[in-house]
Amino acid sequence: MSKKYYIANWKMNPDTLREARALALSVARGVKGVKGAEVVICPSFVFLGEIGAAPFIKIGAQDCFWEKKGAYTGEVSPIQLRALGCSYVILGHSERRQYLGETAEQVKAKIRMALVAGLRPVVCVGEEKKGSHVQLGTRLKQLIKGLDRKDAQRLLVVYEPVWAISTTKGGREAEASDLAGPVREIRRVLRALFGSRPVPVLYGGSVEPDNVADFMGIQGIDGVLVGGASLKASEFSALVRKGQGR
Ligand code: PGA
């Protein structure tokens, strides 16, 4: 059985280092012994250095800059992240597009520099409105076209429909049947660009302990990206266990 990915995106939470440390340690304890799962916690930059030491989990960042170093006030380079012990970096999350105006060009450049730094980019794509996923393949191609096959092996792609994110106003939960078309499209693009290289495809959007098994059961899905439900250790640990059929 291939490895399954459970990526916790804490977003701009919690408030203190104490809480962050406690949460990470509880998750590590909660997922101890679960086989075949790569559990990744992505906290805010400010907590990364402290959480790296927790056992059984990997750490990732929620963003990085597209240059290695230099005069870029407020930015964090992928080289710095790698030096801190990060293995992954989420790139292109819809909230960065929505609140910061992050463009496809920027995300594309970030993916490349993250790869140079030795990080695994977790590339998010998803449509704003339900049913409008026809653009999905084009968007994904725009971000990853031109990467070589070796780079492709380090890539992860997340299907993250904005309308299904737990904090989206007026949004609603996706059902397993909503994923078939988009996941097929993502897989089609990955095959066209990289042949049979296995790129993990994840799902993100209101994933919880109660529905994780449905999403993990979909053909072509290798893991989940979890926002809200990753902020309670017991909930996230249960989610990982249920996703692994435990
Ligand atoms: P959520 O967030 O799990 O809170 O819906 C998911 C995401 O932002 O991708």
Coordinates of C-alpha atoms and ligand atoms in Angstrom, one line a residue:
M1 CA 0.0 0.0 0.0
S2 CA 1.4 3.4 -0.9
K3 CA 1.9 6.0 1.8
K4 CA -1.0 8.3 2.7
Y5 CA -0.6 11.9 3.6
Y6 CA -2.3 13.9 6.3
I7 CA -1.3 17.5 6.2
A8 CA -2.5 19.8 9.0
N9 CA -2.8 23.5 7.9
W10 CA -3.1 25.4 11.2
K11 CA -3.4 28.7 9.3
M12 CA -3.0 31.7 11.7
N13 CA -3.6 29.6 14.8
P14 CA -3.0 29.1 17.8
D15 CA -2.1 32.4 19.7
T16 CA 0.8 31.2 21.7
L17 CA 3.9 29.0 21.4
R18 CA 2.7 27.1 24.5
E19 CA -0.5 26.1 22.8
A20 CA 1.3 25.2 19.5
R21 CA 3.8 23.0 21.3
A22 CA 1.1 21.2 23.3
L23 CA -1.0 20.7 20.2
A24 CA 1.9 19.3 18.2
L25 CA 3.0 16.9 21.0
S26 CA -0.6 15.7 21.5
V27 CA -0.9 15.0 17.8
A28 CA 2.4 13.2 17.8
R29 CA 1.2 11.0 20.7
G30 CA -2.1 10.4 19.0
V31 CA -0.8 9.2 15.7
K32 CA 2.0 7.1 17.2
G33 CA 2.0 3.6 15.7
V34 CA -0.4 4.4 12.8
K35 CA 1.2 2.7 9.8
G36 CA 1.5 3.9 6.3
A37 CA 0.7 7.6 7.2
E38 CA 2.9 10.6 6.7
V39 CA 1.6 13.2 9.2
V40 CA 2.7 16.7 8.5
I41 CA 2.0 19.8 10.6
C42 CA 2.2 23.2 9.0
P43 CA 2.1 25.9 11.7
S44 CA 2.8 29.6 11.4
F45 CA 6.5 30.5 10.7
V46 CA 6.9 31.7 14.3
F47 CA 6.3 28.2 15.7
L48 CA 8.3 26.1 13.2
G49 CA 11.6 26.0 15.0
E50 CA 10.0 24.8 18.2
I51 CA 7.7 22.1 16.7
G52 CA 10.3 20.5 14.6
A53 CA 11.4 18.2 17.4
A54 CA 8.1 16.5 17.9
P55 CA 8.4 12.7 17.1
F56 CA 6.3 10.9 14.5
I57 CA 5.4 14.0 12.5
K58 CA 7.1 16.0 9.8
I59 CA 6.8 19.8 9.6
G60 CA 5.9 22.1 6.8
A61 CA 5.4 25.8 6.2
Q62 CA 2.3 27.5 4.9
D63 CA 4.2 29.6 2.3
C64 CA 7.7 30.6 1.3
F65 CA 9.3 33.3 -0.9
W66 CA 10.6 32.7 -4.4
E67 CA 14.1 33.9 -3.9
K68 CA 16.9 32.2 -1.8
K69 CA 17.9 35.3 0.1
G70 CA 18.3 39.1 0.0
A71 CA 16.5 42.3 0.5
Y72 CA 12.9 41.1 0.8
T73 CA 11.5 42.5 4.0
G74 CA 9.1 40.2 5.9
E75 CA 9.7 37.2 3.6
V76 CA 10.9 33.8 4.5
S77 CA 13.1 31.8 2.1
P78 CA 12.7 28.1 1.4
I79 CA 16.4 27.7 2.2
Q80 CA 15.7 29.1 5.7
L81 CA 12.8 26.7 6.1
R82 CA 14.8 23.7 5.1
A83 CA 17.6 24.7 7.5
L84 CA 15.0 24.8 10.2
G85 CA 14.0 21.2 9.5
C86 CA 11.0 21.7 7.3
S87 CA 10.2 19.0 4.7
Y88 CA 7.1 20.5 3.1
V89 CA 5.7 23.8 2.1
I90 CA 2.0 24.6 1.1
L91 CA 2.0 26.8 -1.9
G92 CA -0.9 28.5 -3.7
H93 CA -3.5 28.2 -1.0
S94 CA -6.7 29.9 -2.0
E95 CA -6.6 32.2 1.1
R96 CA -3.4 33.7 -0.1
R97 CA -5.0 34.3 -3.5
Q98 CA -8.0 35.8 -1.9
Y99 CA -6.5 38.0 0.8
L100 CA -3.0 38.8 -0.6
G101 CA -3.6 38.7 -4.3
E102 CA -1.0 36.0 -4.8
T103 CA -0.7 35.3 -8.5
A104 CA -0.1 32.1 -10.5
E105 CA 3.2 33.5 -11.6
Q106 CA 4.3 34.0 -8.0
V107 CA 3.2 30.5 -7.0
K108 CA 5.0 29.0 -10.0
A109 CA 8.2 30.7 -8.9
K110 CA 7.8 29.6 -5.3
I111 CA 7.3 26.0 -6.4
R112 CA 10.6 26.1 -8.3
M113 CA 12.6 27.7 -5.5
A114 CA 11.1 25.3 -2.9
L115 CA 12.3 22.4 -5.0
V116 CA 15.8 23.9 -5.3
A117 CA 15.8 24.2 -1.5
G118 CA 14.9 20.5 -1.1
L119 CA 11.3 21.1 0.2
R120 CA 8.3 19.2 -1.1
P121 CA 5.8 21.7 -2.5
V122 CA 2.2 21.0 -1.6
V123 CA 0.5 22.8 -4.5
C124 CA -3.2 23.8 -4.1
V125 CA -5.6 24.2 -6.9
G126 CA -9.4 24.5 -6.7
E127 CA -12.3 26.4 -8.1
E128 CA -14.2 29.2 -6.3
K129 CA -17.7 28.1 -7.4
K130 CA -19.1 24.6 -7.3
G131 CA -19.3 23.1 -10.8
S132 CA -16.7 25.4 -12.4
H133 CA -13.8 23.0 -12.3
V134 CA -13.2 23.1 -16.0
Q135 CA -10.4 25.5 -15.5
L136 CA -8.7 23.3 -13.0
G137 CA -6.4 21.5 -15.5
T138 CA -5.3 24.8 -17.1
R139 CA -4.5 26.3 -13.7
L140 CA -2.5 23.3 -12.6
K141 CA -0.6 23.2 -15.9
Q142 CA 0.2 26.9 -15.5
L143 CA 1.9 26.1 -12.2
I144 CA 3.8 23.0 -12.8
K145 CA 4.5 22.8 -16.5
G146 CA 8.2 22.7 -17.3
L147 CA 9.2 20.9 -14.1
D148 CA 11.3 17.9 -14.9
R149 CA 10.3 14.4 -13.9
K150 CA 12.6 14.2 -11.0
D151 CA 11.0 17.3 -9.5
A152 CA 7.6 15.9 -10.2
Q153 CA 8.4 13.0 -7.8
R154 CA 8.7 15.5 -5.0
L155 CA 5.5 17.3 -5.7
L156 CA 2.1 16.9 -4.1
V157 CA -1.1 18.4 -5.5
V158 CA -4.2 19.3 -3.4
Y159 CA -7.6 19.6 -4.9
E160 CA -9.0 22.3 -2.7
P161 CA -12.4 23.6 -3.8
V162 CA -12.9 27.0 -2.2
W163 CA -16.6 26.4 -1.8
A164 CA -16.0 23.4 0.4
I165 CA -13.5 25.0 2.9
S166 CA -15.0 25.1 6.4
T167 CA -14.6 28.8 6.8
T168 CA -16.0 29.8 3.3
K169 CA -19.2 31.9 3.8
G170 CA -22.2 30.2 2.3
G171 CA -20.0 27.2 1.4
R172 CA -20.9 23.6 1.9
E173 CA -19.2 20.3 2.4
A174 CA -18.2 18.4 -0.7
E175 CA -19.4 14.8 -1.1
A176 CA -17.3 12.1 -2.4
S177 CA -19.1 12.2 -5.7
D178 CA -18.1 15.8 -6.2
L179 CA -14.5 14.8 -6.4
A180 CA -14.5 12.3 -9.2
G181 CA -14.4 14.8 -12.1
P182 CA -11.8 17.2 -10.6
V183 CA -9.5 14.4 -9.5
R184 CA -9.7 12.8 -12.9
E185 CA -8.8 16.1 -14.5
I186 CA -5.8 16.6 -12.1
R187 CA -4.6 13.1 -12.8
R188 CA -5.0 13.6 -16.5
V189 CA -2.7 16.7 -16.4
L190 CA -0.2 15.0 -14.2
R191 CA 0.0 12.0 -16.6
A192 CA 0.3 14.3 -19.6
L193 CA 3.2 16.2 -18.0
F194 CA 5.1 13.5 -16.1
G195 CA 3.9 10.2 -17.5
S196 CA 3.5 7.5 -14.9
R197 CA 5.5 9.2 -12.2
P198 CA 3.4 8.9 -9.1
V199 CA 2.4 12.4 -7.8
P200 CA 0.2 12.2 -4.7
V201 CA -3.1 13.9 -5.1
L202 CA -4.8 15.1 -1.9
Y203 CA -8.2 16.5 -1.0
G204 CA -8.8 19.6 1.2
G205 CA -12.1 21.1 2.3
S206 CA -14.0 20.4 5.6
V207 CA -12.3 17.1 6.1
E208 CA -13.3 15.7 9.5
P209 CA -13.0 12.4 11.4
D210 CA -16.5 11.5 10.2
N211 CA -16.0 12.0 6.5
V212 CA -12.3 11.2 6.0
A213 CA -12.8 7.6 5.1
D214 CA -15.2 8.6 2.3
F215 CA -12.6 10.9 0.8
M216 CA -9.7 8.5 1.3
G217 CA -11.8 5.8 -0.4
I218 CA -11.9 7.8 -3.7
Q219 CA -9.8 6.4 -6.4
G220 CA -6.8 8.6 -7.1
I221 CA -6.8 10.3 -3.6
D222 CA -3.7 9.8 -1.6
G223 CA -4.3 12.0 1.4
V224 CA -6.0 15.1 2.9
L225 CA -5.2 18.7 3.8
V226 CA -7.0 19.6 6.9
G227 CA -7.7 23.1 8.3
G228 CA -10.2 23.5 11.1
A229 CA -10.2 19.9 12.3
S230 CA -6.4 20.0 12.7
L231 CA -6.6 22.4 15.6
K232 CA -7.8 19.9 18.1
A233 CA -5.3 17.1 18.7
S234 CA -7.9 14.5 19.5
E235 CA -9.9 15.3 16.4
F236 CA -6.9 15.3 14.1
S237 CA -5.5 12.1 15.5
A238 CA -8.9 10.4 15.1
L239 CA -9.0 11.7 11.6
V240 CA -5.6 10.1 10.8
R241 CA -6.6 6.8 12.4
K242 CA -9.9 6.7 10.6
G243 CA -8.3 7.6 7.3
Q244 CA -6.0 4.6 7.7
G245 CA -8.9 2.4 8.6
R246 CA -8.1 2.2 12.3
Ligands
PGA1 P1 -10.8 23.3 6.3 O1 -9.6 24.0 5.4 O2 -10.4 21.9 6.6 O3 -11.0 24.1 7.5 O4 -12.0 23.3 5.4 C1 -9.1 23.3 4.3 C2 -8.3 24.2 3.4 O5 -8.2 25.4 3.7 O6 -7.8 23.6 2.4

